[in-house]
Coordinates of C-alpha atoms in Angstrom, one line a residue:
X3 CA 0.6 1.4 17.5
X4 CA 1.2 -2.0 18.2
X5 CA -0.3 -3.0 21.8
X6 CA 3.3 -4.0 24.3
X7 CA 3.0 -7.5 24.8
X8 CA 2.6 -8.5 28.6
X9 CA 2.6 -11.8 30.3
X10 CA -0.5 -12.9 33.1
X11 CA -0.2 -11.9 36.5
X12 CA 2.0 -14.3 38.6
X13 CA 3.9 -15.8 35.9
X14 CA 7.4 -15.0 34.9
X15 CA 9.8 -15.0 32.0
X16 CA 13.2 -16.6 32.7
X17 CA 16.3 -15.2 31.5
X18 CA 19.7 -17.9 30.5
X19 CA 21.2 -16.9 33.8
X20 CA 17.8 -17.5 36.1
X21 CA 17.5 -20.9 34.0
X22 CA 21.1 -21.9 34.7
X23 CA 20.4 -21.0 38.3
X24 CA 17.1 -23.2 38.5
X25 CA 18.7 -25.9 36.8
X26 CA 21.3 -26.2 39.3
X27 CA 18.4 -26.5 42.1
X28 CA 16.4 -28.7 40.2
X29 CA 19.6 -31.2 39.4
X30 CA 20.6 -31.2 43.1
X31 CA 16.9 -32.2 44.3
X32 CA 16.9 -34.6 41.3
X33 CA 20.2 -36.1 42.5
X34 CA 19.2 -36.7 46.1
X35 CA 15.9 -38.2 45.2
X36 CA 17.3 -40.6 42.8
X37 CA 20.0 -41.3 45.6
X38 CA 17.6 -42.5 48.1
X39 CA 15.8 -44.7 45.5
X40 CA 12.9 -42.7 43.9
X41 CA 12.1 -43.3 40.6
X42 CA 10.6 -40.7 37.9
X43 CA 7.1 -40.2 36.8
X44 CA 5.5 -37.3 34.6
X45 CA 1.7 -36.6 34.7
X46 CA -0.5 -34.4 32.1
X47 CA -0.3 -30.6 33.0
X48 CA -4.3 -31.0 33.2
X49 CA -6.7 -33.5 34.4
X50 CA -10.3 -34.4 34.1
X51 CA -12.0 -32.1 36.8
X52 CA -13.8 -34.4 38.8
X53 CA -9.8 -36.1 39.4
X54 CA -9.0 -32.3 41.3
X55 CA -12.2 -31.1 42.4
X56 CA -13.1 -31.7 45.9
X57 CA -9.8 -33.0 46.9
X58 CA -8.4 -29.8 48.3
X59 CA -11.4 -28.4 50.5
X60 CA -13.5 -25.3 49.5
X61 CA -10.5 -22.7 49.3
X62 CA -8.4 -24.8 47.2
X63 CA -11.4 -25.9 44.6
X64 CA -11.6 -22.3 44.4
X65 CA -7.9 -21.6 43.2
X66 CA -8.2 -24.2 40.6
X67 CA -7.8 -23.3 36.9
X68 CA -10.6 -24.3 34.7
X69 CA -10.2 -25.0 31.2
X70 CA -13.0 -24.1 29.0
X71 CA -14.3 -27.0 26.8
X72 CA -13.1 -27.0 23.0
X73 CA -15.1 -25.6 20.4
X74 CA -18.4 -23.5 21.2
X75 CA -18.6 -24.5 24.8
X76 CA -21.7 -22.5 25.8
X77 CA -23.8 -25.4 23.4
X78 CA -23.9 -27.4 26.3
X79 CA -24.1 -25.0 29.2
X80 CA -26.2 -25.5 31.9
X81 CA -29.2 -23.1 30.8
X82 CA -30.7 -22.5 34.2
X83 CA -27.4 -21.8 35.9
X84 CA -26.3 -19.3 33.0
X85 CA -29.4 -17.3 33.4
X86 CA -29.0 -17.3 37.3
X87 CA -25.5 -16.4 36.9
X88 CA -24.7 -19.6 39.0
X89 CA -21.3 -20.0 38.3
X90 CA -20.6 -23.3 40.5
X91 CA -23.2 -25.2 38.6
X92 CA -22.4 -23.3 35.1
X93 CA -18.7 -24.3 35.7
X94 CA -19.6 -28.1 35.5
X95 CA -21.1 -27.7 32.1
X96 CA -18.4 -25.4 30.2
X97 CA -15.6 -27.0 31.6
X98 CA -14.6 -30.6 31.8
X99 CA -10.7 -30.2 32.8
X100 CA -8.5 -28.2 34.8
X101 CA -5.1 -27.5 35.4
X102 CA -3.3 -29.4 38.1
X103 CA -3.2 -27.5 41.5
X104 CA -0.4 -30.0 42.9
X105 CA 1.3 -33.2 42.2
X106 CA 0.2 -35.3 44.7
X107 CA -3.6 -35.9 43.6
X108 CA -2.7 -36.6 40.2
X109 CA 0.1 -39.1 41.4
X110 CA -3.0 -40.9 43.9
X111 CA -4.8 -41.0 40.5
X112 CA -1.9 -42.6 38.5
X113 CA -1.4 -45.0 41.0
X114 CA -5.0 -46.3 41.1
X115 CA -5.1 -46.2 37.3
X116 CA -1.3 -48.3 37.0
X117 CA -2.1 -50.5 40.3
X118 CA -1.3 -53.7 38.4
X119 CA 2.2 -52.6 37.2
X120 CA 3.5 -50.9 40.2
X121 CA 5.6 -52.7 42.4
X122 CA 4.9 -51.8 46.0
X123 CA 6.0 -49.9 48.0
X124 CA 6.3 -47.4 45.3
X125 CA 8.8 -44.5 45.7
X126 CA 8.3 -41.8 43.3
X127 CA 9.8 -38.6 42.7
X128 CA 8.0 -35.7 39.9
X129 CA 9.3 -32.7 39.0
X130 CA 6.9 -30.7 36.9
X131 CA 5.0 -27.0 37.2
X132 CA 1.3 -26.6 38.8
X133 CA -1.0 -23.9 38.7
X134 CA -3.2 -22.1 41.3
X135 CA -5.4 -19.1 41.0
X136 CA -3.8 -17.6 43.9
X137 CA -3.1 -13.4 44.6
X138 CA 0.5 -13.2 43.5
X139 CA 2.8 -12.1 46.4
X140 CA 6.2 -12.8 47.0
X141 CA 7.7 -16.0 46.5
X142 CA 3.8 -16.8 45.5
X143 CA 2.8 -17.5 42.0
X144 CA 0.4 -18.7 39.9
X145 CA 2.7 -21.0 37.7
X146 CA 5.3 -22.6 39.8
X147 CA 7.3 -26.0 39.8
X148 CA 6.8 -28.8 43.0
X149 CA 9.3 -31.0 43.4
X150 CA 7.6 -33.9 45.3
X151 CA 9.2 -37.1 46.7
X152 CA 6.5 -39.9 47.9
X153 CA 6.4 -43.8 48.9
X154 CA 2.9 -45.2 49.1
X155 CA 2.3 -49.0 50.1
X156 CA 4.5 -49.1 53.8
X157 CA 3.1 -47.5 56.5
X158 CA 6.8 -48.0 58.3
X159 CA 7.8 -44.8 60.2
X160 CA 11.4 -45.5 58.5
X161 CA 9.8 -43.5 55.8
X162 CA 9.4 -40.1 57.8
X163 CA 13.0 -40.6 59.1
X164 CA 14.3 -41.0 55.4
X165 CA 12.3 -38.1 54.5
X166 CA 13.9 -35.7 57.2
X167 CA 17.6 -37.0 56.0
X168 CA 16.7 -36.7 52.1
X169 CA 15.6 -32.6 53.4
X170 CA 18.9 -32.6 54.7
X171 CA 20.8 -34.0 52.3
X172 CA 19.0 -31.3 49.3
X173 CA 20.1 -28.4 51.8
X174 CA 23.3 -29.7 52.9
X175 CA 24.1 -29.8 49.0
X176 CA 22.7 -26.4 48.4
X177 CA 24.7 -24.9 51.5
X178 CA 21.7 -23.8 53.1
X179 CA 22.5 -23.7 56.7
X180 CA 20.2 -22.6 59.4
X181 CA 17.0 -24.6 57.7
X182 CA 14.3 -26.1 60.2
X183 CA 12.4 -29.3 59.5
X184 CA 9.3 -28.4 61.7
X185 CA 7.1 -31.5 62.1
X186 CA 3.7 -32.2 64.0
X187 CA 1.3 -35.4 63.7
X188 CA -2.2 -35.2 62.8
X189 CA -3.3 -37.5 65.7
X190 CA -1.6 -35.1 68.2
X191 CA -4.2 -32.4 66.9
X192 CA -7.0 -34.8 66.7
X193 CA -5.9 -35.8 70.8
X194 CA -5.8 -32.4 71.6
X195 CA -9.1 -31.7 70.1
X196 CA -10.6 -34.8 71.8
X197 CA -9.2 -33.9 75.6
X198 CA -10.6 -30.3 74.9
X199 CA -14.0 -31.6 74.0
X200 CA -13.9 -30.3 70.4
X201 CA -13.3 -33.2 68.1
X202 CA -16.1 -32.1 65.7
X203 CA -14.3 -28.6 65.4
X204 CA -11.0 -30.0 64.7
X205 CA -10.6 -27.8 61.4
X206 CA -11.7 -24.8 63.4
X207 CA -9.6 -25.7 66.3
X208 CA -6.3 -26.2 64.4
X209 CA -6.8 -23.4 61.9
X210 CA -7.1 -21.1 65.1
X211 CA -3.9 -23.0 66.9
X212 CA -1.9 -22.5 63.6
X213 CA -1.8 -18.7 63.9
X214 CA -0.4 -18.7 67.5
X215 CA 3.0 -17.4 66.0
X216 CA 1.2 -14.4 64.0
X217 CA -1.7 -13.1 66.2
X218 CA -0.4 -14.4 69.6
X219 CA -2.4 -16.5 72.6
X220 CA -5.1 -14.1 73.4
X221 CA -6.5 -13.5 69.8
X222 CA -6.1 -17.4 69.2
X223 CA -8.5 -17.9 72.2
X224 CA -10.7 -15.3 70.6
X225 CA -11.2 -17.2 67.6
X226 CA -11.7 -20.3 69.1
X227 CA -14.4 -19.1 71.2
X228 CA -16.3 -17.5 68.2
X229 CA -15.9 -21.2 66.6
X230 CA -17.9 -22.7 69.9
X231 CA -15.1 -23.8 71.9
X232 CA -16.1 -23.7 75.3
X233 CA -13.9 -22.1 78.1
X234 CA -13.3 -25.3 80.0
X235 CA -11.6 -26.7 77.0
X236 CA -9.4 -23.7 76.1
X237 CA -8.4 -23.5 79.6
X238 CA -7.1 -27.2 79.1
X239 CA -5.1 -25.9 75.9
X240 CA -2.8 -23.5 78.8
X241 CA 0.0 -25.7 78.7
X242 CA -0.1 -25.8 75.2
X243 CA 0.3 -22.0 74.3
X244 CA 3.5 -22.2 76.5
X245 CA 4.8 -25.4 75.1
X246 CA 8.9 -25.0 74.2
X247 CA 12.0 -26.3 74.8
X248 CA 13.8 -29.1 73.5
X249 CA 12.0 -32.0 71.4
X250 CA 12.2 -34.4 74.1
X251 CA 11.1 -31.8 76.8
X252 CA 8.0 -31.1 74.5
X253 CA 7.1 -34.8 74.2
X254 CA 7.2 -34.8 77.6
X255 CA 4.9 -32.2 77.9
X256 CA 2.5 -33.5 75.6
X257 CA 2.2 -37.1 77.5
X258 CA 0.6 -34.7 80.4
X259 CA -1.8 -33.1 78.2
X260 CA -2.9 -36.1 76.3
X261 CA -2.7 -38.4 78.8
X262 CA -6.5 -39.3 78.5
X263 CA -6.4 -39.8 74.6
X264 CA -5.3 -43.1 72.9
X265 CA -5.2 -41.1 69.0
X266 CA -2.9 -38.6 71.1
X267 CA -0.8 -41.3 72.8
X268 CA -0.3 -42.9 69.1
X269 CA 1.3 -39.6 67.5
X270 CA 3.3 -39.0 70.7
X271 CA 4.7 -42.5 70.2
X272 CA 5.5 -41.7 66.1
X273 CA 6.7 -38.6 66.9
X274 CA 8.9 -39.8 69.7
X275 CA 10.2 -42.7 67.5
X276 CA 11.6 -40.4 64.6
X277 CA 13.2 -38.1 66.9
X278 CA 15.1 -40.9 68.9
X279 CA 15.9 -42.4 65.0
X280 CA 17.0 -39.0 63.9
X281 CA 19.0 -38.4 67.1
X282 CA 21.2 -41.7 66.6
X283 CA 21.4 -40.8 62.6
X284 CA 22.2 -37.1 62.7
X285 CA 21.7 -34.4 60.4
X286 CA 24.6 -32.7 58.8
X287 CA 23.0 -29.2 58.5
X288 CA 18.9 -29.1 59.5
X289 CA 17.7 -28.9 62.3
X290 CA 14.7 -31.1 63.4
X291 CA 11.8 -29.0 65.7
X292 CA 8.4 -30.3 66.9
X293 CA 5.9 -27.6 66.5
X294 CA 2.3 -28.4 67.7
X295 CA 0.8 -25.7 66.1
X296 CA 1.6 -27.2 62.6
X297 CA -1.6 -28.2 60.8
X298 CA -1.3 -27.8 57.3
X299 CA -2.8 -30.3 54.8
X300 CA -5.6 -31.8 57.5
X301 CA -7.8 -32.7 54.5
X302 CA -5.5 -35.8 53.9
X303 CA -2.6 -35.8 56.2
X304 CA -3.5 -38.7 59.1
X305 CA 0.3 -38.9 60.8
X306 CA 3.2 -36.8 60.5
X307 CA 3.1 -33.3 58.9
X308 CA 6.0 -31.5 58.0
X309 CA 6.9 -28.0 57.2
X310 CA 10.6 -26.6 56.3
X311 CA 11.2 -23.2 57.1
X312 CA 13.9 -21.0 55.6
X313 CA 16.8 -19.8 57.8
X314 CA 15.8 -17.0 60.4
X315 CA 17.0 -14.3 58.9
X316 CA 15.5 -14.7 55.5
X317 CA 11.9 -13.4 55.1
X318 CA 10.3 -16.1 53.4
X319 CA 7.4 -18.5 53.9
X320 CA 7.6 -22.3 53.9
X321 CA 10.5 -24.0 51.5
X322 CA 8.9 -27.2 51.7
X323 CA 6.5 -29.4 53.4
X324 CA 4.6 -32.9 53.4
X325 CA 3.0 -35.8 55.5
X326 CA 1.4 -39.0 56.0
X327 CA -2.1 -40.0 54.4
X328 CA -3.2 -43.7 54.9
X329 CA -5.9 -43.2 52.7
X330 CA -5.5 -40.7 49.7
X331 CA -5.9 -43.2 47.2
X332 CA -9.0 -44.4 48.6
X333 CA -10.4 -40.9 47.0
X334 CA -10.0 -43.2 43.8
X335 CA -11.4 -46.2 45.1
X336 CA -8.4 -48.0 46.3
X337 CA -8.7 -48.5 50.0
X338 CA -5.8 -49.1 52.6
X339 CA -2.7 -47.9 50.7
X340 CA -0.7 -45.6 53.5
X341 CA 1.7 -43.1 51.7
X342 CA 4.0 -40.7 53.1
X343 CA 5.4 -37.7 50.6
X344 CA 7.5 -34.6 50.8
X345 CA 7.8 -31.5 48.5
X346 CA 10.5 -29.1 47.8
X347 CA 9.5 -25.2 47.0
X348 CA 11.8 -24.3 44.2
X349 CA 11.2 -20.6 43.6
X350 CA 11.1 -19.9 47.4
X351 CA 14.0 -21.6 47.5
X352 CA 15.2 -19.9 44.5
X353 CA 15.0 -16.5 46.4
X354 CA 16.3 -17.7 49.7
X355 CA 19.9 -18.5 48.0
X356 CA 19.9 -15.7 45.7
X357 CA 19.2 -13.7 48.6
X358 CA 22.1 -15.0 50.8
X359 CA 24.6 -15.3 47.6
X360 CA 24.9 -19.0 47.7
X361 CA 24.7 -20.0 43.9
X362 CA 28.3 -21.3 43.0
X363 CA 29.8 -19.1 40.1
X364 CA 30.1 -21.7 37.7
X365 CA 26.5 -22.4 37.5
X366 CA 25.7 -19.9 35.1
X367 CA 29.0 -20.5 33.0
X368 CA 27.8 -21.1 29.2
X369 CA 30.2 -20.4 26.6
X370 CA 33.6 -20.8 27.8
X371 CA 35.4 -19.9 24.2
X372 CA 34.5 -17.7 21.5
X373 CA 36.3 -18.2 18.2
X374 CA 36.5 -14.7 16.1
X375 CA 35.2 -15.1 12.5
X376 CA 37.6 -13.6 9.7
X377 CA 35.7 -15.3 6.9
X378 CA 34.6 -18.0 5.2
X379 CA 38.1 -20.1 5.2
X380 CA 39.1 -19.3 8.6
X381 CA 35.3 -19.9 10.0
X382 CA 35.7 -24.0 8.2
X383 CA 39.3 -23.8 10.5
X384 CA 37.6 -22.8 13.4
X385 CA 34.8 -24.8 13.1
X386 CA 36.9 -28.3 13.0
X387 CA 39.2 -27.1 16.0
X388 CA 35.6 -26.3 17.9
X389 CA 34.2 -29.9 17.1
X390 CA 37.0 -31.3 18.7
X391 CA 36.9 -28.7 21.6
X392 CA 33.7 -29.9 22.1
X393 CA 34.6 -33.6 22.7
X394 CA 36.5 -32.3 25.6
X395 CA 33.3 -31.2 27.4
X396 CA 34.2 -27.1 26.8
X397 CA 31.1 -25.1 25.7
X398 CA 32.6 -23.3 22.4
X399 CA 31.2 -21.5 19.6
X400 CA 31.8 -19.5 16.4
X401 CA 30.7 -16.0 15.9
X402 CA 28.3 -16.6 13.0
X403 CA 29.1 -13.3 11.0
X404 CA 32.5 -12.2 9.8
X405 CA 31.7 -8.7 11.3
X406 CA 34.4 -6.1 12.9
X407 CA 36.5 -7.7 15.3
X408 CA 35.4 -4.8 17.8
X409 CA 32.0 -5.8 17.4
X410 CA 32.5 -9.5 18.0
X411 CA 35.0 -8.7 21.2
X412 CA 32.4 -6.5 22.5
X413 CA 30.0 -9.5 22.0
X414 CA 32.2 -12.1 24.2
X415 CA 32.3 -9.3 27.1
X416 CA 28.8 -8.8 27.0
X417 CA 28.0 -12.3 27.3
X418 CA 30.7 -13.0 30.2
X419 CA 32.8 -15.3 28.0
X420 CA 36.0 -15.7 29.1
X421 CA 38.2 -16.6 26.5
X422 CA 38.1 -15.9 22.4
X423 CA 40.1 -17.4 19.7
X424 CA 41.5 -15.6 16.8
X425 CA 42.4 -17.3 13.6
X426 CA 43.6 -15.6 10.8
X427 CA 46.2 -16.8 7.5
X428 CA 49.4 -17.5 9.9
X429 CA 47.3 -19.6 12.2
X430 CA 46.1 -22.0 9.6
X431 CA 49.5 -22.0 7.9
X432 CA 50.9 -23.2 11.3
X433 CA 48.1 -25.0 12.8
X434 CA 47.7 -23.1 15.6
X435 CA 45.4 -20.6 17.6
X436 CA 45.6 -17.5 19.4
X437 CA 44.0 -17.7 22.8
X438 CA 42.8 -14.9 24.4
X439 CA 42.0 -14.4 28.2
X440 CA 39.4 -11.9 27.9
X441 CA 39.8 -11.1 32.2
X442 CA 43.4 -11.0 32.5
X443 CA 44.1 -9.5 28.3
X444 CA 46.8 -12.2 28.3
X445 CA 47.1 -13.8 24.3
X446 CA 49.2 -16.8 23.6
X447 CA 49.6 -18.6 20.3
X448 CA 49.2 -22.4 21.1
X449 CA 48.7 -26.1 20.1
X450 CA 44.9 -27.3 19.8
X451 CA 45.9 -29.4 22.9
X452 CA 47.2 -26.7 24.7
X453 CA 44.6 -24.4 24.0
X454 CA 41.9 -27.3 25.8
X455 CA 44.4 -27.7 28.7
X456 CA 44.4 -23.7 29.6
X457 CA 41.0 -23.3 29.3
X458 CA 40.2 -26.5 31.5
X459 CA 42.8 -25.0 34.0
X460 CA 40.9 -21.7 34.2

């Protein structure tokens, strides 16, 4: 007995309805990208391993899917590593390529490789799949699409302002009310670490602080102590644990906390500039919120840090994020090229829209009219009409076989096709078409022009 086929954990098949809904999101995001002046690029699905490794931290490196070398990959294997079962050393000798982990590092590689052909500032968008050897769970997959937009070659904070507007534009188009755009700044986190005497423990400090909403104040303090952060420093953090209120009031509180840190003051100035600009410009649907516990991407973010939270009534992780990276291309030898970018989490956005019932009914509309097949003569007459109908932007098809009419009608019902057309001897002689509305049951004999108008009006 043949084994039942399956797919790897963390991957999915998509049926026609799901693909149509995903394309609706893709097209909405792509349209906004282009409206805001971003240009499309694409990069290979796999890169040389040394392009990716060491760019995402230890955990990220572990989640990169490695590709075995072609042919007999053990021929060049490190024999000592193989005998000692040292997977790290063995991997580099049997795998020279890896599936891309995100779109940001390949983009940095692209900029460096094509720097002589690029006009800076360069605004690019990219919508392609990425792969991560993560543990699958709700909203987290091993293969998923990222939708990224980045600007490189400009240090202007107006770029951050535009990205906030871009997020707002997309979520407005998707009618996703209640979205919160959270923002922080790496300089503020560095300033806080400096003030409490833990500059050398910035990552430990921020990882603990990032858990404030999940484990509470006392547990965060315990974790900080376990990482060697002194009690005196933790006491200085106390105002941070109770920081709340409007964006403006939090900024004022931070000025007091960070009054001895030049780096921290720079971060405050940047956030204040962004907030004042957004206050003047306004947002249609999203809310901008300062969150000093936000600490994503510290391995490469140097300024603003973004994270987008789904509406509160939906239990879902972040549905977007990004930030400012002042020297990402430096990892490939191209120094002092500032960049800032954001990403949309397509799969999570899909789940949120599905849960809230926000997909328009027209999204899944495929074939609008099916011509019933009564035989060779009728089929040819129908195909001539179908050719004309399609020029009006109507999706139409002929049932391929001259099967029993009941079977063809059932086919239309199962595919939710709203109209069928019956063409027999009488219709051919009078050059008319019998149009049946499959929802109301109404049936009319009409000309081709009237048929087109009826379908378009429905």
